[in-house]
Short mmCIF file of C-alpha atoms in Angstrom, two decimals:
data_model
loop_
_atom_site.label_atom_id
_atom_site.label_comp_id
_atom_site.label_asym_id
_atom_site.label_seq_id
_atom_site.Cartn_x
_atom_site.Cartn_y
_atom_site.Cartn_z
CA UNK A 1385 123.25 86.35 113.50
CA UNK A 1386 124.78 88.19 116.42
CA UNK A 1387 127.24 91.08 116.54
CA UNK A 1388 130.30 88.79 116.86
CA UNK A 1389 129.33 86.93 113.72
CA UNK A 1390 128.63 90.14 111.85
CA UNK A 1391 132.02 91.50 112.85
CA UNK A 1392 133.64 88.30 111.60
CA UNK A 1393 131.78 88.56 108.28
CA UNK A 1394 132.89 92.18 107.84
CA UNK A 1395 136.48 91.20 108.54
CA UNK A 1396 136.34 88.26 106.13
CA UNK A 1397 134.83 90.44 103.40
CA UNK A 1398 137.60 93.00 103.88
CA UNK A 1399 140.33 90.32 103.91
CA UNK A 1400 138.97 88.80 100.72
CA UNK A 1401 138.82 92.19 99.00
CA UNK A 1402 142.38 92.86 100.11
CA UNK A 1403 143.56 89.45 98.90
CA UNK A 1404 141.92 89.88 95.49
CA UNK A 1405 142.59 93.62 95.38
CA UNK A 1406 143.46 93.94 91.68
CA UNK A 1407 140.77 91.56 90.58
CA UNK A 1408 138.29 93.53 92.66
CA UNK A 1409 139.50 96.77 91.09
CA UNK A 1410 139.11 95.34 87.58
CA UNK A 1411 135.60 94.18 88.44
CA UNK A 1412 134.70 97.54 89.95
CA UNK A 1413 136.01 99.25 86.78
CA UNK A 1414 133.99 96.95 84.54
CA UNK A 1415 130.90 97.61 86.63
CA UNK A 1416 131.71 101.32 86.38
CA UNK A 1417 131.87 101.08 82.57
CA UNK A 1418 128.57 99.16 82.39
CA UNK A 1419 126.83 101.58 84.70
CA UNK A 1420 128.34 104.61 82.95
CA UNK A 1421 127.01 103.37 79.58
CA UNK A 1422 123.68 102.71 81.22
CA UNK A 1423 123.84 106.22 82.72
CA UNK A 1424 124.61 107.77 79.31
CA UNK A 1425 121.49 106.17 77.90
CA UNK A 1426 119.48 107.24 80.91
CA UNK A 1427 120.66 110.84 80.46
CA UNK A 1428 119.93 110.67 76.75
CA UNK A 1429 116.46 109.37 77.50
CA UNK A 1430 115.83 112.14 80.06
CA UNK A 1431 117.00 114.79 77.60
CA UNK A 1432 115.13 113.40 74.62
CA UNK A 1433 112.09 113.24 76.86
CA UNK A 1434 112.52 116.89 77.73
CA UNK A 1435 112.95 117.92 74.08
CA UNK A 1436 109.86 115.94 73.14
CA UNK A 1437 107.95 117.65 75.91
CA UNK A 1438 109.17 121.07 74.76
CA UNK A 1439 108.12 120.37 71.19
CA UNK A 1440 104.82 118.85 72.17
CA UNK A 1441 104.22 121.76 74.55
CA UNK A 1442 104.65 124.16 71.66
CA UNK A 1443 102.17 122.48 69.42
CA UNK A 1444 99.51 124.99 68.45
CA UNK A 1445 96.05 124.32 67.17
CA UNK A 1446 95.23 126.42 64.13
CA UNK A 1447 91.47 127.07 63.96
CA UNK A 1448 90.46 128.35 60.50
CA UNK A 1449 87.16 130.17 60.33
CA UNK A 1450 84.55 130.14 57.57
CA UNK A 1451 84.31 133.23 55.37
CA UNK A 1452 81.33 134.75 57.11
CA UNK A 1453 81.75 133.24 60.51
CA UNK A 1454 80.84 135.08 63.72
CA UNK A 1455 84.27 135.59 65.31
CA UNK A 1456 82.79 136.40 68.72
CA UNK A 1457 80.76 133.21 68.97
CA UNK A 1458 83.84 131.14 68.05
CA UNK A 1459 85.82 133.11 70.63
CA UNK A 1460 83.29 132.37 73.37
CA UNK A 1461 83.31 128.69 72.37
CA UNK A 1462 87.12 128.61 72.77
CA UNK A 1463 86.86 130.32 76.15
CA UNK A 1464 84.31 127.74 77.22
CA UNK A 1465 86.72 124.84 76.65
CA UNK A 1466 88.76 123.59 79.59
CA UNK A 1467 92.55 123.20 79.22
CA UNK A 1468 93.12 126.25 77.05
CA UNK A 1469 96.40 127.97 77.99
CA UNK A 1470 96.25 130.88 75.55
CA UNK A 1471 94.72 131.90 72.27
CA UNK A 1472 95.33 134.63 69.72
CA UNK A 1473 93.19 135.87 66.90
CA UNK A 1474 94.96 136.26 63.55
CA UNK A 1475 92.93 138.18 61.00
CA UNK A 1476 93.20 137.25 57.29
CA UNK A 1477 95.11 140.54 56.70
CA UNK A 1478 97.58 139.80 59.52
CA UNK A 1479 97.84 136.25 58.22
CA UNK A 1480 98.87 137.50 54.81
CA UNK A 1481 101.50 139.81 56.31
CA UNK A 1482 102.91 136.95 58.39
CA UNK A 1483 102.94 134.63 55.39
CA UNK A 1484 104.75 137.23 53.31
CA UNK A 1485 107.31 137.74 56.04
CA UNK A 1486 107.92 134.02 56.34
CA UNK A 1487 108.54 133.69 52.60
CA UNK A 1488 110.35 137.03 52.29
CA UNK A 1489 108.26 137.91 49.19
CA UNK A 1490 106.45 141.14 50.15
CA UNK A 1491 105.88 142.26 46.56
CA UNK A 1492 104.23 139.08 45.36
CA UNK A 1493 101.73 139.14 48.18
CA UNK A 1494 100.86 142.83 47.91
CA UNK A 1495 98.74 141.83 44.93
CA UNK A 1496 96.81 139.41 47.08
CA UNK A 1497 95.71 142.08 49.57
CA UNK A 1498 92.11 143.11 50.04
CA UNK A 1499 89.51 141.19 48.06
CA UNK A 1500 92.09 138.84 46.57
CA UNK A 1501 93.31 137.59 49.96
CA UNK A 1502 92.82 133.78 49.90
CA UNK A 1503 93.51 133.31 53.62
CA UNK A 1504 90.73 132.89 56.22
CA UNK A 1505 90.59 134.45 59.70
CA UNK A 1506 92.00 132.12 62.32
CA UNK A 1507 92.65 131.49 66.03
CA UNK A 1508 95.88 129.99 67.37
CA UNK A 1509 95.08 127.97 70.48
CA UNK A 1510 97.66 126.51 72.88
CA UNK A 1511 96.69 123.90 75.45
CA UNK A 1512 97.90 123.53 79.04
CA UNK A 1513 99.14 120.02 78.27
CA UNK A 1514 100.26 118.52 74.97
CA UNK A 1515 98.13 115.42 75.54
CA UNK A 1516 94.99 117.59 75.43
CA UNK A 1517 95.67 118.64 71.82
CA UNK A 1518 93.83 115.86 69.94
CA UNK A 1519 90.62 116.06 72.06
CA UNK A 1520 90.59 119.84 71.96
CA UNK A 1521 91.08 119.80 68.19
CA UNK A 1522 88.11 117.46 67.88
CA UNK A 1523 85.98 119.74 70.07
CA UNK A 1524 86.95 122.81 68.04
CA UNK A 1525 86.00 121.11 64.77
CA UNK A 1526 82.42 120.96 66.02
CA UNK A 1527 82.18 124.69 66.77
CA UNK A 1528 79.87 126.54 64.45
CA UNK A 1529 81.77 128.84 62.08
CA UNK A 1530 84.95 126.73 62.15
CA UNK A 1531 85.96 125.46 58.73
CA UNK A 1532 89.08 123.48 59.54
CA UNK A 1533 91.40 122.62 62.47
CA UNK A 1534 95.03 121.71 62.09
CA UNK A 1535 97.66 120.90 64.70
CA UNK A 1536 100.24 118.84 62.85
CA UNK A 1537 98.94 115.36 63.68
CA UNK A 1538 101.83 113.79 61.79
CA UNK A 1539 104.50 115.56 63.84
CA UNK A 1540 102.89 114.59 67.14
CA UNK A 1541 102.49 110.99 65.99
CA UNK A 1542 106.11 110.88 64.87
CA UNK A 1543 107.34 112.30 68.16
CA UNK A 1544 105.34 109.73 70.09
CA UNK A 1545 106.68 106.92 67.90
CA UNK A 1546 110.24 108.07 68.27
CA UNK A 1547 109.95 108.29 72.05
CA UNK A 1548 108.44 104.82 72.19
CA UNK A 1549 111.18 103.35 69.99
CA UNK A 1550 113.90 105.07 71.96
CA UNK A 1551 112.48 103.79 75.23
CA UNK A 1552 112.32 100.18 73.98
CA UNK A 1553 115.89 100.37 72.73
CA UNK A 1554 116.94 101.86 76.03
CA UNK A 1555 115.20 99.11 77.99
CA UNK A 1556 116.76 96.33 75.90
CA UNK A 1557 120.22 97.81 76.23
CA UNK A 1558 119.80 98.29 79.97
CA UNK A 1559 118.82 94.66 80.44
CA UNK A 1560 121.77 93.55 78.35
CA UNK A 1561 124.22 95.70 80.29
CA UNK A 1562 122.74 94.69 83.64
CA UNK A 1563 123.08 91.03 82.71
CA UNK A 1564 126.69 91.55 81.62
CA UNK A 1565 127.62 93.29 84.84
CA UNK A 1566 125.91 90.60 86.96
CA UNK A 1567 127.73 87.81 85.11
CA UNK A 1568 130.99 89.62 85.70
CA UNK A 1569 130.36 89.86 89.43
CA UNK A 1570 129.29 86.22 89.53
CA UNK A 1571 132.58 85.19 87.91
CA UNK A 1572 134.76 87.24 90.21
CA UNK A 1573 132.95 86.21 93.40
CA UNK A 1574 133.06 82.59 92.26
CA UNK A 1575 136.84 82.87 92.07
CA UNK A 1576 136.76 84.18 95.59
CA UNK A 1577 134.46 81.34 96.69
CA UNK A 1578 136.73 78.77 95.06
CA UNK A 1579 139.74 80.23 96.83
CA UNK A 1580 137.88 79.72 100.11
CA UNK A 1581 136.19 76.44 99.23
CA UNK A 1582 138.16 74.48 101.82
CA UNK A 1583 137.26 77.01 104.49
CA UNK A 1584 133.59 76.92 103.48
CA UNK A 1585 133.64 73.12 103.76
CA UNK A 1586 135.12 73.30 107.26
CA UNK A 1587 132.62 76.00 108.23
CA UNK A 1588 129.73 73.76 107.21
CA UNK A 1589 131.10 70.92 109.34
CA UNK A 1590 131.50 73.32 112.23
CA UNK A 1591 127.82 74.21 112.00
CA UNK A 1592 128.06 77.68 110.47
CA UNK A 1593 124.74 79.02 109.17
CA UNK A 1594 124.38 79.67 105.46
CA UNK A 1595 124.06 83.38 106.09
CA UNK A 1596 127.28 83.33 108.03
CA UNK A 1597 129.05 81.75 105.05
CA UNK A 1598 127.27 83.93 102.52
CA UNK A 1599 127.60 87.34 104.12
CA UNK A 1600 131.34 87.98 103.55
CA UNK A 1601 130.85 87.30 99.82
CA UNK A 1602 127.79 89.53 99.71
CA UNK A 1603 129.73 92.32 101.40
CA UNK A 1604 132.55 91.79 98.91
CA UNK A 1605 130.17 91.96 95.93
CA UNK A 1606 128.24 94.91 97.32
CA UNK A 1607 131.48 96.83 97.91
CA UNK A 1608 132.67 96.17 94.36
CA UNK A 1609 129.28 97.13 92.95
CA UNK A 1610 129.06 100.29 95.01
CA UNK A 1611 132.63 101.26 94.18
CA UNK A 1612 131.96 100.73 90.48
CA UNK A 1613 128.72 102.68 90.50
CA UNK A 1614 130.28 105.48 92.56
CA UNK A 1615 133.06 105.78 90.02
CA UNK A 1616 130.55 105.75 87.15
CA UNK A 1617 128.21 108.28 88.78
CA UNK A 1618 130.96 110.73 89.68
CA UNK A 1619 132.61 110.62 86.24
CA UNK A 1620 129.29 110.78 84.45
CA UNK A 1621 128.11 113.67 86.61
CA UNK A 1622 131.34 115.61 86.09
CA UNK A 1623 131.35 115.11 82.31
CA UNK A 1624 127.64 115.84 81.96
CA UNK A 1625 127.65 119.08 83.93
CA UNK A 1626 130.80 120.26 82.15
CA UNK A 1627 129.24 119.53 78.79
CA UNK A 1628 125.86 121.07 79.57
CA UNK A 1629 127.36 124.23 81.06
CA UNK A 1630 129.23 124.74 77.79
CA UNK A 1631 126.12 124.08 75.70
CA UNK A 1632 123.93 126.33 77.80
CA UNK A 1633 125.71 129.55 76.92
CA UNK A 1634 123.02 130.47 74.42
CA UNK A 1635 124.20 128.20 71.61
CA UNK A 1636 121.15 125.97 71.59
CA UNK A 1637 117.58 127.16 71.02
CA UNK A 1638 115.16 126.78 73.90
CA UNK A 1639 113.63 123.60 72.55
CA UNK A 1640 116.94 121.72 72.69
CA UNK A 1641 118.27 122.90 76.07
CA UNK A 1642 119.58 119.95 78.14
CA UNK A 1643 118.19 119.05 81.56
CA UNK A 1644 120.42 120.58 84.22
CA UNK A 1645 118.19 120.95 87.29
CA UNK A 1646 119.71 118.94 90.12
CA UNK A 1647 116.21 118.10 91.35
CA UNK A 1648 115.47 116.38 88.03
CA UNK A 1649 118.77 114.50 87.90
CA UNK A 1650 119.46 113.31 91.42
CA UNK A 1651 116.91 110.46 91.37
CA UNK A 1652 118.65 109.16 88.26
CA UNK A 1653 122.11 109.30 89.83
CA UNK A 1654 120.82 107.67 93.04
CA UNK A 1655 119.30 104.93 90.91
CA UNK A 1656 122.70 104.30 89.28
CA UNK A 1657 124.37 104.08 92.70
CA UNK A 1658 121.76 101.66 94.03
CA UNK A 1659 121.95 99.63 90.84
CA UNK A 1660 125.67 98.90 91.32
CA UNK A 1661 125.06 98.00 94.94
CA UNK A 1662 122.24 95.58 94.12
CA UNK A 1663 124.05 94.08 91.13
CA UNK A 1664 126.91 93.30 93.54
CA UNK A 1665 124.57 91.60 95.99
CA UNK A 1666 122.71 89.63 93.32
CA UNK A 1667 125.97 88.51 91.70
CA UNK A 1668 127.33 87.28 95.05
CA UNK A 1669 124.14 85.43 95.95
CA UNK A 1670 124.23 83.62 92.62
CA UNK A 1671 127.90 82.67 93.11
CA UNK A 1672 127.51 81.09 96.54
CA UNK A 1673 124.13 79.52 95.97
CA UNK A 1674 125.57 76.32 94.52
CA UNK A 1675 127.87 75.78 97.48
CA UNK A 1676 125.18 76.15 100.08
CA UNK A 1677 122.52 73.91 98.65
CA UNK A 1678 121.14 71.65 101.34
CA UNK A 1679 120.94 67.89 100.85
CA UNK A 1680 117.83 66.29 99.45
CA UNK A 1681 116.54 62.79 99.78
CA UNK A 1682 117.92 60.77 96.88
CA UNK A 1683 116.43 57.59 95.57
CA UNK B 694 119.87 58.85 121.85
CA UNK B 695 120.52 57.85 118.22
CA UNK B 696 118.34 55.37 116.40
CA UNK B 697 118.71 54.04 112.85
CA UNK B 698 115.49 52.44 111.62
CA UNK B 699 115.86 50.30 108.49
CA UNK B 700 118.26 52.72 106.84
CA UNK B 701 119.11 52.24 103.19
CA UNK B 702 121.29 54.70 101.34
CA UNK B 703 121.88 54.47 97.63
CA UNK B 704 123.95 57.15 95.93
CA UNK B 705 122.72 58.41 92.56
CA UNK B 706 124.35 56.46 89.72
CA UNK B 707 125.36 53.54 91.96
CA UNK B 708 123.76 50.13 91.57
CA UNK B 709 124.67 48.77 94.99
CA UNK B 710 123.40 50.57 98.10
CA UNK B 711 126.08 52.03 100.38
CA UNK B 712 123.93 51.02 103.35
CA UNK B 713 121.24 48.40 103.25
CA UNK B 714 118.45 48.06 105.80
CA UNK B 715 120.55 48.99 108.83
CA UNK B 716 118.82 49.31 112.20
CA UNK B 717 120.61 50.09 115.46
CA UNK B 718 120.56 52.23 118.59
CA UNK B 719 123.35 54.17 120.27
CA UNK B 720 122.89 55.38 123.84
CA UNK B 721 124.20 58.62 125.33
CA UNK B 722 127.81 58.33 126.51
CA UNK B 723 128.61 55.20 124.48
CA UNK B 724 131.96 54.59 122.77
CA UNK B 725 131.37 52.90 119.41
CA UNK B 726 133.74 51.62 116.74
CA UNK B 727 132.39 51.29 113.21
CA UNK B 728 134.53 48.69 111.45
CA UNK B 729 134.62 47.10 108.03
CA UNK B 730 136.62 47.17 104.85
CA UNK B 731 136.73 50.20 102.53
CA UNK B 732 133.34 50.81 100.95
CA UNK B 733 131.52 48.86 103.70
CA UNK B 734 129.42 51.96 104.51
CA UNK B 735 131.19 53.39 107.58
CA UNK B 736 131.67 56.91 106.21
CA UNK B 737 128.15 56.91 104.78
CA UNK B 738 126.84 56.15 108.26
CA UNK B 739 128.76 59.08 109.74
CA UNK B 740 127.57 61.40 106.97
CA UNK B 741 123.99 60.33 107.53
CA UNK B 742 124.45 60.99 111.23
CA UNK B 743 125.70 64.50 110.48
CA UNK B 744 122.77 64.78 108.07
CA UNK B 745 125.07 65.70 105.26
CA UNK B 746 122.96 63.22 103.30
CA UNK B 747 119.46 61.95 103.78
CA UNK B 748 118.75 58.21 103.68
CA UNK B 749 117.04 56.77 100.59
CA UNK B 750 114.65 54.99 102.93
CA UNK B 751 114.25 54.56 106.66
CA UNK B 752 114.59 57.12 109.43
CA UNK B 753 117.30 58.39 111.75
CA UNK B 754 116.16 59.68 115.11
CA UNK B 755 118.16 61.95 117.34
CA UNK B 756 116.65 62.27 120.83
CA UNK B 757 113.39 61.07 119.32
CA UNK B 758 113.38 63.57 116.49
CA UNK B 759 113.44 62.39 112.86
CA UNK B 760 116.49 64.07 111.35
CA UNK B 761 114.85 64.28 107.91
CA UNK B 762 112.06 66.40 109.37
CA UNK B 763 114.32 68.94 111.07
CA UNK B 764 113.76 72.54 110.02
CA UNK B 765 116.85 74.57 108.96
CA UNK B 766 117.25 76.22 112.36
CA UNK B 767 116.80 72.92 114.17
CA UNK B 768 119.27 71.19 111.85
CA UNK B 769 121.84 73.88 112.57
CA UNK B 770 121.40 73.39 116.32
CA UNK B 771 121.68 69.62 115.86
CA UNK B 772 124.90 69.93 113.88
CA UNK B 773 126.34 72.26 116.49
CA UNK B 774 126.00 69.46 119.04
CA UNK B 775 128.29 67.30 116.92
CA UNK B 776 132.10 67.52 116.81
CA UNK B 777 133.64 66.16 113.59
CA UNK B 778 137.15 64.68 113.27
CA UNK B 779 138.53 63.79 109.84
CA UNK B 780 141.27 61.53 108.53
CA UNK B 781 142.82 64.44 106.59
CA UNK B 782 142.45 66.77 109.63
CA UNK B 783 140.84 69.58 107.55
CA UNK B 784 142.75 72.32 109.32
CA UNK B 785 143.02 75.72 107.68
CA UNK B 786 146.66 76.16 106.72
CA UNK B 787 146.72 79.94 106.91
CA UNK B 788 145.41 79.93 110.48
CA UNK B 789 147.45 79.14 113.58
CA UNK B 790 146.59 76.26 115.91
CA UNK B 791 144.81 78.70 118.22
CA UNK B 792 142.88 80.26 115.33
CA UNK B 793 141.86 76.87 113.95
CA UNK B 794 140.33 75.86 117.27
CA UNK B 795 138.84 79.33 117.78
CA UNK B 796 137.19 79.03 114.36
CA UNK B 797 134.71 76.47 115.74
CA UNK B 798 133.53 79.10 118.21
CA UNK B 799 133.69 82.03 115.79
CA UNK B 800 131.34 80.42 113.28
CA UNK B 801 128.65 80.06 115.94
CA UNK B 802 129.06 83.67 117.03
CA UNK B 803 130.82 83.28 120.40
CA UNK B 804 132.47 86.40 121.80
CA UNK B 805 136.23 86.92 121.67
CA UNK B 806 136.30 86.76 125.47
CA UNK B 807 134.70 83.31 125.44
CA UNK B 808 137.13 82.25 122.73
CA UNK B 809 140.12 83.45 124.76
CA UNK B 810 138.95 81.35 127.70
CA UNK B 811 137.78 78.17 125.94
CA UNK B 812 140.51 77.62 123.34
CA UNK B 813 143.44 77.23 125.81
CA UNK B 814 141.35 74.72 127.82
CA UNK B 815 140.74 72.60 124.70
CA UNK B 816 144.39 72.86 123.64
CA UNK B 817 145.50 71.83 127.13
CA UNK B 818 143.21 68.79 126.97
CA UNK B 819 144.96 67.58 123.82
CA UNK B 820 148.40 68.59 125.16
CA UNK B 821 149.14 71.30 122.60
CA UNK B 822 148.92 74.50 124.63
CA UNK B 823 152.58 75.27 123.88
CA UNK B 824 151.97 75.01 120.11
CA UNK B 825 149.11 77.53 120.00
CA UNK B 826 150.98 79.93 117.73
CA UNK B 827 152.26 77.28 115.30
CA UNK B 828 150.76 76.78 111.85
CA UNK B 829 149.46 73.32 110.83
CA UNK B 830 152.33 72.93 108.36
CA UNK B 831 154.80 73.04 111.26
CA UNK B 832 153.13 70.13 113.11
CA UNK B 833 153.40 66.33 112.78
CA UNK B 834 150.40 64.30 111.60
CA UNK B 835 149.58 63.25 115.17
CA UNK B 836 149.76 66.83 116.39
CA UNK B 837 147.57 68.05 113.54
CA UNK B 838 144.96 65.45 114.44
CA UNK B 839 145.07 66.59 118.06
CA UNK B 840 144.31 70.13 116.86
CA UNK B 841 141.40 68.61 114.93
CA UNK B 842 140.18 66.95 118.13
CA UNK B 843 140.61 70.20 120.12
CA UNK B 844 138.49 71.95 117.49
CA UNK B 845 135.84 69.22 117.77
CA UNK B 846 135.64 69.35 121.59
CA UNK B 847 135.99 73.10 122.18
CA UNK B 848 132.21 73.57 121.96
CA UNK B 849 131.62 70.65 124.34
CA UNK B 850 129.57 68.61 121.86
CA UNK B 851 127.14 65.81 122.73
CA UNK B 852 128.57 63.51 120.06
CA UNK B 853 132.00 63.15 118.46
CA UNK B 854 132.04 61.61 114.98
CA UNK B 855 135.50 60.60 113.80
CA UNK B 856 136.20 59.22 110.32
CA UNK B 857 139.46 57.23 110.29
CA UNK B 858 141.10 59.60 112.77
CA UNK B 859 144.27 57.52 112.96
CA UNK B 860 144.50 56.85 109.22
CA UNK B 861 147.29 59.36 108.62
CA UNK B 862 149.36 58.94 111.80
CA UNK B 863 151.97 56.45 113.01
CA UNK B 864 150.96 53.65 115.47
CA UNK B 865 152.34 55.43 118.54
CA UNK B 866 150.40 58.58 117.78
CA UNK B 867 147.36 56.49 116.96
CA UNK B 868 147.41 55.16 120.51
CA UNK B 869 147.71 58.63 121.98
CA UNK B 870 144.76 59.79 119.89
CA UNK B 871 142.63 56.86 121.03
CA UNK B 872 143.60 57.68 124.62
CA UNK B 873 142.29 61.16 123.99
CA UNK B 874 139.00 59.87 122.62
CA UNK B 875 138.64 57.64 125.66
CA UNK B 876 139.20 60.60 127.97
CA UNK B 877 136.62 62.65 126.08
CA UNK B 878 134.17 59.76 126.34
CA UNK B 879 134.69 59.62 130.11
CA UNK B 880 133.24 63.14 130.39
CA UNK B 881 129.96 61.79 129.00
CA UNK B 882 130.41 62.61 125.32
CA UNK B 883 129.22 59.93 122.90
CA UNK B 884 132.10 58.92 120.63
CA UNK B 885 131.58 57.16 117.30
CA UNK B 886 134.74 56.25 115.39
CA UNK B 887 134.96 54.68 111.94
CA UNK B 888 138.31 52.92 111.77
CA UNK B 889 140.56 50.32 110.17
CA UNK B 890 142.93 50.25 113.17
CA UNK B 891 142.32 46.67 114.24
CA UNK B 892 144.92 46.61 117.05
CA UNK B 893 143.35 49.63 118.72
CA UNK B 894 139.85 48.20 118.44
CA UNK B 895 141.00 44.86 119.79
CA UNK B 896 142.76 46.39 122.79
CA UNK B 897 140.09 48.87 123.85
CA UNK B 898 137.25 46.31 123.78
CA UNK B 899 134.47 48.85 123.23
CA UNK B 900 131.21 48.37 121.34
CA UNK B 901 131.93 47.29 117.77
CA UNK B 902 129.48 47.66 114.88
CA UNK B 903 130.77 45.78 111.83
CA UNK B 904 129.55 46.55 108.34
CA UNK B 905 130.06 44.53 105.19
CA UNK B 906 128.92 45.71 101.77
CA UNK B 907 126.48 48.09 103.41
CA UNK B 908 124.96 45.47 105.72
CA UNK B 909 125.24 45.32 109.50
CA UNK B 910 126.90 41.98 110.16
CA UNK B 911 127.91 42.29 113.80
CA UNK B 912 127.10 44.47 116.80
CA UNK B 913 129.02 43.49 119.97
CA UNK B 914 129.11 45.31 123.29
CA UNK B 915 132.79 44.59 123.96
CA UNK B 916 133.90 43.55 120.54
CA UNK B 917 137.03 43.12 118.49
CA UNK B 918 137.89 44.13 114.93
CA UNK B 919 137.50 40.70 113.31
CA UNK B 920 135.53 37.66 114.38
CA UNK B 921 136.75 36.20 117.68
CA UNK B 922 138.07 32.73 117.10
#
């Protein structure tokens, strides 16, 4: 296709958009709604992911020592493990104080001091990465002098399950929304194709290439898609940053802070923009396909 | 230039073939009338020539090349060497006469400068230069068909295929249109016309290929519409 043809296709795409202006606007708005909903779920997923990471990152391994264990040998064993971020020693006396403070019952526990203290000495170990927790816990269990290791297996398992479930739901919904938006574009472009059916017929007889016939519709669909996704991205971005700036003023604890770094969000917003654009192109290609099918030998 | 070898065409769902075992040759620069009653297979023959359809059996050769074996790019080039003229004109109502003729050049990517030069020449050939700015709705049937012919010849095609070009015009205009086709043929363009206009066929005495129920029944060098008594 040469420059003259491309210019013609651009002009035709623009004329068609102008002719079906309101229909195009309705389509762009519907695409915007679909992409905005998709974006909301994407943002939710990013934020839930961050919260999960925060929680998982805060998982500590509690290493309980035997009554007469050699604290120094356990300590050197912990130091020898790779992936340890930090560790603290909590003596049985300190443990009792902490426990009392947590329950707010200082008096009751004063009787448990000294010889009556039921708590063992312990180490709190934090890993560099949450995924290292299970293997490190297993390694610590084998250290001589260690009686028990606990890191809240249930919580970690639940978090992983929840993330998995959320991701599947998110994927299903995305597919559903994507399909809906594509069907919408197909319908609108098909109306446009039908309005120009006579012209397409003449073009074929005049020896126009399929791409020449197709391109104006693709440009029309891509413009609608891009317009819709631009609208969705801008509104979503504005609402999200407004909302998160309100929430960030110290109301939420660290674990539940939303993602606000532009670096973390821009790939997501670019994806939304591209998605609208490609949905527009795919929808248009599907609409014109039927009209451009070449003849086959029939029996 | 064109060769039909044992062509049979049967449309899906139809029991009788539209064309049955037709073989013929058409040389470059010939003027050919395809005659026969409705449903005899004339339009099918033109559509096969344009390769809008493929034959059910047999082969059509264009300059020695089997049209069924043409690759998409080759097919496009082949079709661009053909000018089509239709009974219902197929002009675009929202475009002016000039724009309708220019369209044939636009779709193959010619520059606006080329279009500005070639369109008036084609319009002058069909005698409609003064109606360039009119819309098809403002023209008579004969004039609309002349725009159709201008659109078909503006790219200087090798072959003109016309399907009942005089079907929607009065006898006087029909004569003028046939005059035009004769002039075009004189420049070396092969002209193939499917028609019912017996008086025109009889007077011009060109090659006549007669079809009946899909079969070739007559092929005469200087023929008439019906059998000569």
